[in-house]
Coordinates of N, CA and C in Angstrom, one line a residue:
M1 N 141.4 103.1 89.1 CA 140.3 102.2 89.0 C 139.1 102.7 89.9
Y2 N 137.9 102.6 89.3 CA 136.7 103.1 90.0 C 136.2 102.1 91.0
K3 N 136.0 102.5 92.2 CA 135.4 101.7 93.3 C 134.0 102.0 93.5
H4 N 133.1 101.0 93.4 CA 131.7 101.2 93.6 C 131.4 101.4 95.1
K5 N 130.7 102.5 95.5 CA 130.4 102.7 96.9 C 129.1 102.0 97.2
T6 N 129.1 101.4 98.4 CA 127.9 100.8 98.9 C 126.8 101.9 99.3
D7 N 125.6 101.4 99.4 CA 124.5 102.4 99.9 C 124.9 103.0 101.2
E8 N 125.5 102.1 102.1 CA 125.9 102.6 103.4 C 127.0 103.7 103.4
E9 N 127.9 103.4 102.5 CA 129.0 104.4 102.3 C 128.5 105.8 101.8
R10 N 127.6 105.7 100.8 CA 127.0 106.9 100.2 C 126.1 107.6 101.3
F11 N 125.4 106.8 102.1 CA 124.6 107.4 103.1 C 125.4 108.1 104.2
N12 N 126.5 107.5 104.6 CA 127.4 108.1 105.6 C 128.1 109.4 105.1
E13 N 128.2 109.6 103.8 CA 128.8 110.8 103.2 C 127.8 112.0 103.3
L14 N 126.5 111.7 103.6 CA 125.6 112.8 103.8 C 125.9 113.6 105.0
K15 N 125.8 114.9 105.0 CA 126.2 115.7 106.1 C 125.1 115.6 107.2
D16 N 125.5 115.4 108.5 CA 124.6 115.4 109.6 C 124.1 116.8 109.8
G17 N 122.8 116.9 110.2 CA 122.2 118.2 110.5 C 121.7 119.0 109.2
E18 N 121.9 118.4 108.0 CA 121.4 119.0 106.8 C 120.5 118.0 106.1
F19 N 119.6 118.6 105.2 CA 118.7 117.7 104.4 C 119.5 117.1 103.3
G20 N 119.5 115.8 103.2 CA 120.1 115.1 102.0 C 119.6 113.7 102.0
Y21 N 119.7 113.1 100.8 CA 119.2 111.7 100.6 C 119.9 111.0 99.5
I22 N 119.7 109.7 99.5 CA 120.2 108.8 98.4 C 119.1 107.9 98.0
Y23 N 119.2 107.4 96.8 CA 118.3 106.4 96.4 C 118.9 105.0 96.7
V24 N 118.2 104.1 97.2 CA 118.7 102.8 97.6 C 118.0 101.8 96.8
A25 N 118.7 100.7 96.4 CA 118.1 99.6 95.6 C 116.9 99.0 96.3
S26 N 115.8 98.9 95.6 CA 114.6 98.4 96.3 C 114.3 96.9 95.8
G27 N 114.9 96.5 94.7 CA 114.7 95.2 94.2 C 113.5 95.2 93.3
S28 N 112.9 96.3 93.0 CA 111.7 96.4 92.1 C 111.8 97.7 91.3
S29 N 111.4 97.7 90.0 CA 111.5 98.9 89.2 C 110.4 99.8 89.5
I30 N 109.3 99.4 90.2 CA 108.2 100.3 90.4 C 108.2 100.9 91.9
I31 N 109.1 100.4 92.7 CA 109.2 100.9 94.1 C 110.5 101.6 94.2
C32 N 110.4 102.9 94.6 CA 111.6 103.7 94.9 C 111.8 103.7 96.4
R33 N 113.1 103.6 96.8 CA 113.4 103.6 98.2 C 114.4 104.8 98.4
I34 N 114.2 105.6 99.4 CA 115.0 106.8 99.7 C 115.4 106.7 101.1
R35 N 116.7 107.0 101.4 CA 117.2 107.0 102.7 C 117.9 108.4 102.9
G36 N 117.7 109.1 104.0 CA 118.3 110.4 104.1 C 118.4 110.9 105.5
K37 N 119.0 112.1 105.6 CA 119.2 112.7 106.9 C 118.5 114.1 106.8
H38 N 118.1 114.6 108.0 CA 117.4 115.8 108.0 C 117.6 116.5 109.3
P39 N 117.4 117.9 109.4 CA 117.6 118.6 110.6 C 116.3 118.8 111.4
N40 N 115.8 117.6 112.0 CA 114.6 117.6 112.8 C 113.4 118.1 112.1
M41 N 113.2 117.6 110.9 CA 112.0 118.0 110.2 C 110.8 117.0 110.4
K42 N 109.6 117.4 110.1 CA 108.4 116.5 110.2 C 108.3 115.7 108.9
P43 N 107.7 114.5 109.0 CA 107.5 113.7 107.7 C 106.9 114.6 106.6
K44 N 105.9 115.4 106.9 CA 105.2 116.2 105.9 C 106.2 117.1 105.2
E45 N 107.1 117.7 106.0 CA 108.1 118.6 105.4 C 109.1 117.9 104.5
I46 N 109.4 116.6 104.9 CA 110.3 115.8 104.0 C 109.6 115.5 102.7
Y47 N 108.3 115.1 102.8 CA 107.5 114.8 101.6 C 107.5 116.0 100.7
E48 N 107.3 117.2 101.2 CA 107.3 118.4 100.4 C 108.6 118.7 99.8
K49 N 109.7 118.5 100.5 CA 111.0 118.7 100.0 C 111.3 117.8 98.8
L50 N 110.8 116.6 98.9 CA 111.0 115.5 97.8 C 109.9 115.6 96.8
H51 N 109.0 116.6 96.9 CA 107.9 116.7 95.9 C 107.0 115.5 95.8
L52 N 106.8 114.9 97.0 CA 105.9 113.7 97.1 C 104.6 114.1 97.8
R53 N 103.5 113.5 97.4 CA 102.2 113.8 98.0 C 101.8 112.6 98.8
E54 N 101.1 112.9 99.9 CA 100.6 111.8 100.7 C 99.3 111.3 100.1
N55 N 99.2 110.0 99.9 CA 97.9 109.4 99.4 C 98.0 107.9 99.7
P56 N 97.0 107.1 99.5 CA 97.0 105.7 99.8 C 98.2 104.9 99.2
E57 N 98.7 105.3 98.1 CA 99.8 104.5 97.5 C 101.2 105.0 97.9
M58 N 101.4 106.2 98.2 CA 102.7 106.7 98.5 C 102.7 107.9 99.4
P59 N 103.8 108.3 99.9 CA 104.9 107.5 100.3 C 104.7 106.9 101.7
R60 N 105.6 106.0 102.0 CA 105.5 105.3 103.3 C 106.8 105.4 104.0
M61 N 106.8 105.9 105.3 CA 108.0 106.0 106.1 C 108.2 104.6 106.7
K62 N 109.4 104.1 106.4 CA 109.8 102.8 107.0 C 110.6 103.0 108.2
K63 N 111.3 104.2 108.3 CA 112.1 104.5 109.5 C 112.1 106.0 109.6
F64 N 111.9 106.5 110.8 CA 111.9 108.0 111.0 C 112.4 108.3 112.4
T65 N 113.5 109.1 112.5 CA 113.9 109.6 113.8 C 114.1 111.1 113.6
D66 N 114.6 111.8 114.6 CA 114.7 113.3 114.5 C 115.9 113.7 113.6
T67 N 116.7 112.7 113.1 CA 117.8 113.0 112.2 C 117.8 112.2 110.9
E68 N 117.1 111.1 110.9 CA 117.2 110.2 109.7 C 115.8 109.7 109.3
F69 N 115.7 109.3 108.0 CA 114.5 108.8 107.5 C 114.8 107.8 106.4
E70 N 113.8 106.9 106.2 CA 113.8 106.0 105.1 C 112.4 105.8 104.6
L71 N 112.1 106.0 103.4 CA 110.8 105.8 102.9 C 110.7 105.1 101.5
T72 N 109.6 104.6 101.2 CA 109.4 104.0 99.9 C 108.1 104.6 99.2
Y73 N 108.1 104.6 97.9 CA 106.9 105.0 97.2 C 106.9 104.4 95.8
F74 N 105.7 104.3 95.3 CA 105.5 103.7 94.0 C 105.9 104.6 92.9
N75 N 106.6 104.1 91.9 CA 107.0 104.9 90.8 C 106.4 104.3 89.5
D76 N 105.1 104.6 89.2 CA 104.5 104.0 88.0 C 104.1 105.1 87.0

């Protein structure tokens, strides 16, 4: 039987000290939410790795530490 993993379980499976991310339910079809881990990268480096550009609409860091991040952006 298949067990659906929670966002927290999927996030915890990401390796510490390496770049990795998961998509998290945002409650909206036009807003994407990403949660991930990184090896002490700057926000700009994370945006580049995700192929996102900084502009007034996207992306927005909701959480950022030296090892984890969470951001949202518009997907229209």
